[in-house]
mmCIF file of C-alpha atoms in Angstrom:
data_model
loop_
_atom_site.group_PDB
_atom_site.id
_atom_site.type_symbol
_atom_site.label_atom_id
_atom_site.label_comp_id
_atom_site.label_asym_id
_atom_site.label_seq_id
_atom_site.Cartn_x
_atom_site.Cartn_y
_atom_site.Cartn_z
ATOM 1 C CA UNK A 1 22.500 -3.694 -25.204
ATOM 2 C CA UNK A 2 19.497 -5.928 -24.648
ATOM 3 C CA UNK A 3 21.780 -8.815 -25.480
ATOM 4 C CA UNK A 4 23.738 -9.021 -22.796
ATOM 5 C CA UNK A 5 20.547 -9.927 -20.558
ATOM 6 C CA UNK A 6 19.597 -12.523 -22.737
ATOM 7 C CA UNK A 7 20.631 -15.850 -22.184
ATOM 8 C CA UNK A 8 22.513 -17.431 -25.167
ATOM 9 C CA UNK A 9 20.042 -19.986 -27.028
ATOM 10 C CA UNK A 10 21.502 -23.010 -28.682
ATOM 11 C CA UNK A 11 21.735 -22.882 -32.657
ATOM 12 C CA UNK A 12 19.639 -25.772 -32.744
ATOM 13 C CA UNK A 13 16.974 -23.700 -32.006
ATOM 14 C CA UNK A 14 15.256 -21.906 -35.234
ATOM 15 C CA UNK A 15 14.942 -18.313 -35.178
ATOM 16 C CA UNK A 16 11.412 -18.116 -34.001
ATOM 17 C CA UNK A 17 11.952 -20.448 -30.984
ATOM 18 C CA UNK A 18 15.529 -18.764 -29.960
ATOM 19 C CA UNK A 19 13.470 -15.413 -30.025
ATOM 20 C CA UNK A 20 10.201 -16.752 -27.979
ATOM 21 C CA UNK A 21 13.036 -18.670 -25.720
ATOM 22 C CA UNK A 22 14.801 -15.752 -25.099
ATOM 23 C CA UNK A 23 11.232 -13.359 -24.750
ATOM 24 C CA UNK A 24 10.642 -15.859 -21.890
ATOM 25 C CA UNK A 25 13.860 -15.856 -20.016
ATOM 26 C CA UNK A 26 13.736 -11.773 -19.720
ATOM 27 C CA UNK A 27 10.104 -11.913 -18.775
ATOM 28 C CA UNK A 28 11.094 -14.637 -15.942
ATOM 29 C CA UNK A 29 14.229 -12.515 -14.948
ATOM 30 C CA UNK A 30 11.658 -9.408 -14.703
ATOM 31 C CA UNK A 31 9.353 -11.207 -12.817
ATOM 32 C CA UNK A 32 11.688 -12.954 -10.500
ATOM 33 C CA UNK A 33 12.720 -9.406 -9.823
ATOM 34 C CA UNK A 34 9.107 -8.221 -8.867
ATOM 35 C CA UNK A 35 8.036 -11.559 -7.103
ATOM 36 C CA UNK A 36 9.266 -10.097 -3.666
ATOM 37 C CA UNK A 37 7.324 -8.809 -1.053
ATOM 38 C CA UNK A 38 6.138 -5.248 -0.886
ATOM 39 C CA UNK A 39 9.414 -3.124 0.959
ATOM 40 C CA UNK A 40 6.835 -1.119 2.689
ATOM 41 C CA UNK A 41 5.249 -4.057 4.712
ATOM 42 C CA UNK A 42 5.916 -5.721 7.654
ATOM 43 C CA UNK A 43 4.407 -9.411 8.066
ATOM 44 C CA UNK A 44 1.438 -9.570 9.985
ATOM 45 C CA UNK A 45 1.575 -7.961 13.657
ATOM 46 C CA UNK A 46 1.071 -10.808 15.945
ATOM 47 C CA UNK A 47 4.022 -12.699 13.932
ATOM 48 C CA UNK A 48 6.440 -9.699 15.884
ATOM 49 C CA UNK A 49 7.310 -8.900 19.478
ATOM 50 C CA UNK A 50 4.336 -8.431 20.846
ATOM 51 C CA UNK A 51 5.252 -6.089 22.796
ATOM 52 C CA UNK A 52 6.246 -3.743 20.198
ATOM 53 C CA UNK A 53 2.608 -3.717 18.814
ATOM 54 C CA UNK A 54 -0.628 -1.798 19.732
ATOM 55 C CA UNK A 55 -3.081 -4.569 20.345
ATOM 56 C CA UNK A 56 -5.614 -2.750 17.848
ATOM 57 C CA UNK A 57 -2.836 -4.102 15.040
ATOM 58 C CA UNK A 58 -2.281 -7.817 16.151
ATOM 59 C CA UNK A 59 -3.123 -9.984 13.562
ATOM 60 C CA UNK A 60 -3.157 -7.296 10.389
ATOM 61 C CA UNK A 61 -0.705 -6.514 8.072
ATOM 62 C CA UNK A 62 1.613 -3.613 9.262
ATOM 63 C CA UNK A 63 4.046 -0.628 7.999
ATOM 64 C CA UNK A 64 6.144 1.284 9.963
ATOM 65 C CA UNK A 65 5.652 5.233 9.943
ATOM 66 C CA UNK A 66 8.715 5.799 8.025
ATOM 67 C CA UNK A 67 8.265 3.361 5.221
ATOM 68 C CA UNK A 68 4.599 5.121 4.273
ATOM 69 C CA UNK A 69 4.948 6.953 0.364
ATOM 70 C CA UNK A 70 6.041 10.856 1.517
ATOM 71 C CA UNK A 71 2.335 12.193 0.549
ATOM 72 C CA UNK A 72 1.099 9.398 3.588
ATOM 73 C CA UNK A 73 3.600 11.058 5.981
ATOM 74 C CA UNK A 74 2.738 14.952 4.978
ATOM 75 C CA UNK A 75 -1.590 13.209 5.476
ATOM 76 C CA UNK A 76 -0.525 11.984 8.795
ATOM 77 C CA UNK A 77 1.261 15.392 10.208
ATOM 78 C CA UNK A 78 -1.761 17.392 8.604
ATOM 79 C CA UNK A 79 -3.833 15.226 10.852
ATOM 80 C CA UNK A 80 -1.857 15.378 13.438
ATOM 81 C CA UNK A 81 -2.272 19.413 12.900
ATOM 82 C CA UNK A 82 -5.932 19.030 12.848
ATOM 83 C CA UNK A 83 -5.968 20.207 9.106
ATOM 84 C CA UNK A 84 -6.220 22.083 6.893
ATOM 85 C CA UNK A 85 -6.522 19.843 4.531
ATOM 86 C CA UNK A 86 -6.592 20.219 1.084
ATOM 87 C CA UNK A 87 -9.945 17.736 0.015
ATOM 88 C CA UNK A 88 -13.272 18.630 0.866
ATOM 89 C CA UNK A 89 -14.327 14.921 1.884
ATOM 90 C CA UNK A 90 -10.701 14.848 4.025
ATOM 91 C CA UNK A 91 -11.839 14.410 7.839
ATOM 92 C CA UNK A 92 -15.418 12.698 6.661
ATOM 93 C CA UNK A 93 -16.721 9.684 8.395
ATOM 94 C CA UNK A 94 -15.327 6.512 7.371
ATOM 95 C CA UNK A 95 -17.980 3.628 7.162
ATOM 96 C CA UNK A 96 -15.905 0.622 7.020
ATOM 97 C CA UNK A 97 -18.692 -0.860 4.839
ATOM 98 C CA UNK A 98 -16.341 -3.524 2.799
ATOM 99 C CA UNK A 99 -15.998 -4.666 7.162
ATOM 100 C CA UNK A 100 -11.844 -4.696 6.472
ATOM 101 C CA UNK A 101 -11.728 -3.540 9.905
ATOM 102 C CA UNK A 102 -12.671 -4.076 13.254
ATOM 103 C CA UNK A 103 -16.358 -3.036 14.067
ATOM 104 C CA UNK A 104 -17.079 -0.039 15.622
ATOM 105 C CA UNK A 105 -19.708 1.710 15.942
ATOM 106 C CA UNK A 106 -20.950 4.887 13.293
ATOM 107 C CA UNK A 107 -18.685 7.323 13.019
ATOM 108 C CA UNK A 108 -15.723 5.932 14.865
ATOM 109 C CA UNK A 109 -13.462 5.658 11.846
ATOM 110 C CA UNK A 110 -12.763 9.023 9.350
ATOM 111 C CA UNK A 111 -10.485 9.115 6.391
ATOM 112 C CA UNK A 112 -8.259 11.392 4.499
ATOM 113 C CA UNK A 113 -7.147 11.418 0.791
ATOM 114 C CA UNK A 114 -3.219 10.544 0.381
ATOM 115 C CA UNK A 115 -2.492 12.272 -2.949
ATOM 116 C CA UNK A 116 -1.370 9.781 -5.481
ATOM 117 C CA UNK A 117 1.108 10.861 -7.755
ATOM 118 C CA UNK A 118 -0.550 11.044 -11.421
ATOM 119 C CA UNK A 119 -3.827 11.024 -10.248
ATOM 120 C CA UNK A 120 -6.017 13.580 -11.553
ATOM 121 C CA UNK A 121 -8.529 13.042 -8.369
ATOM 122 C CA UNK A 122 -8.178 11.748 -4.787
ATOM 123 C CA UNK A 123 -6.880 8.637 -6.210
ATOM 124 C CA UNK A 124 -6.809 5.423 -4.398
ATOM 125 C CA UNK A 125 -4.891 6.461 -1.373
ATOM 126 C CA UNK A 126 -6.670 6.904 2.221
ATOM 127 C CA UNK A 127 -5.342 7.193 5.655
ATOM 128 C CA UNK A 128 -7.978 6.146 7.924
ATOM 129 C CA UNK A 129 -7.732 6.724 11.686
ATOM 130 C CA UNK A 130 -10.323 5.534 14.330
ATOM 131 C CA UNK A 131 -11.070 7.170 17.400
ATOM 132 C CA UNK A 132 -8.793 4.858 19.788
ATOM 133 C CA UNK A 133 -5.574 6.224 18.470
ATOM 134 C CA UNK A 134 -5.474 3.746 15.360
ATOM 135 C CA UNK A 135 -3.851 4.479 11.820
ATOM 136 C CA UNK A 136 -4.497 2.491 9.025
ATOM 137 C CA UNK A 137 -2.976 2.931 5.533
ATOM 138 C CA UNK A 138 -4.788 1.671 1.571
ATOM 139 C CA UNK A 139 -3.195 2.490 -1.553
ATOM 140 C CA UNK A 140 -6.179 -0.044 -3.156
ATOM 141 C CA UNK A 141 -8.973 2.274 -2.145
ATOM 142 C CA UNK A 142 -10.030 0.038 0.812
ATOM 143 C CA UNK A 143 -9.218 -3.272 -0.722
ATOM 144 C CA UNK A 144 -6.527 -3.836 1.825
ATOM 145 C CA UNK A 145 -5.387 -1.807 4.862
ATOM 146 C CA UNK A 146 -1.794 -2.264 6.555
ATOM 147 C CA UNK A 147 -1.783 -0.925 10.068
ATOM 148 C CA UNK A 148 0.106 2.167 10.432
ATOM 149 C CA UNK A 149 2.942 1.868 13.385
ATOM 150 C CA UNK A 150 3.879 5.252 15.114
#
């Protein structure tokens, strides 16, 4: 079965460089296949209509609402509940020590767990929201954030 994704090699070839030639054309049809962009981003804000984006997102990466994993949808309506949630740390104050986004002061930011499937903790999922409306998603445990658009 594996055969048919495997280029043919030319007999020329011995057996040990028709098998590393054809290891390396499935590797490069695999990666080819995982080189594109992340479906759940959009490019950065201020590279749409401007109009179409809260100026607290302008210039960040961005994901619509309906392209967050399910468990960041079911975080956002349990926050849009006001709880309850179902981690003790979930509503905490978010320091924004790694600076990833804009300054604010103390206590301006707070963050809730998005459950990552597999994860036998919080995993690396937050939502974080800031006190002017914002929503900002991390699956990378606040490596990255993508702006969440409502």
């Amino acid at each position: 079965m594996l055969s048919r994704f495997v280029p043919r090699i030319p007999k020329r070839y011995s057996g040990r460089a028709r098998l590393l030639a054809g290891v390396l054309a499935v590797l490069g049809a695999l990666l080819a296949g995982c080189a594109g962009t992340d479906a759940a981003t959009e490019p950065p804000a201020a590279s749409r209509n401007a109009a179409s984006v809260p100026a607290w997102a302008a210039g960040m990466a961005a994901v619509p609402e309906s392209r967050l994993p399910v468990e960041a949808r079911r975080t956002l309506a349990l926050v849009d509940k006001g709880g309850p949630y179902p981690y003790a740390r979930d509503g905490t104050v978010f320091g924004n020590f790694e600076g990833r986004l804009p300054r604010h002061q103390r206590g301006y930011y707070h963050e809730y767990t998005v459950p990552t499937p597999g994860s036998s903790g919080r995993g690396a999922r937050r939502m974080v929201t800031g006190d002017g409306g914002e929503f900002y998603y991390t699956d990378d445990h606040y490596n990255s954030f993508r702006a969440v658009l409502r």
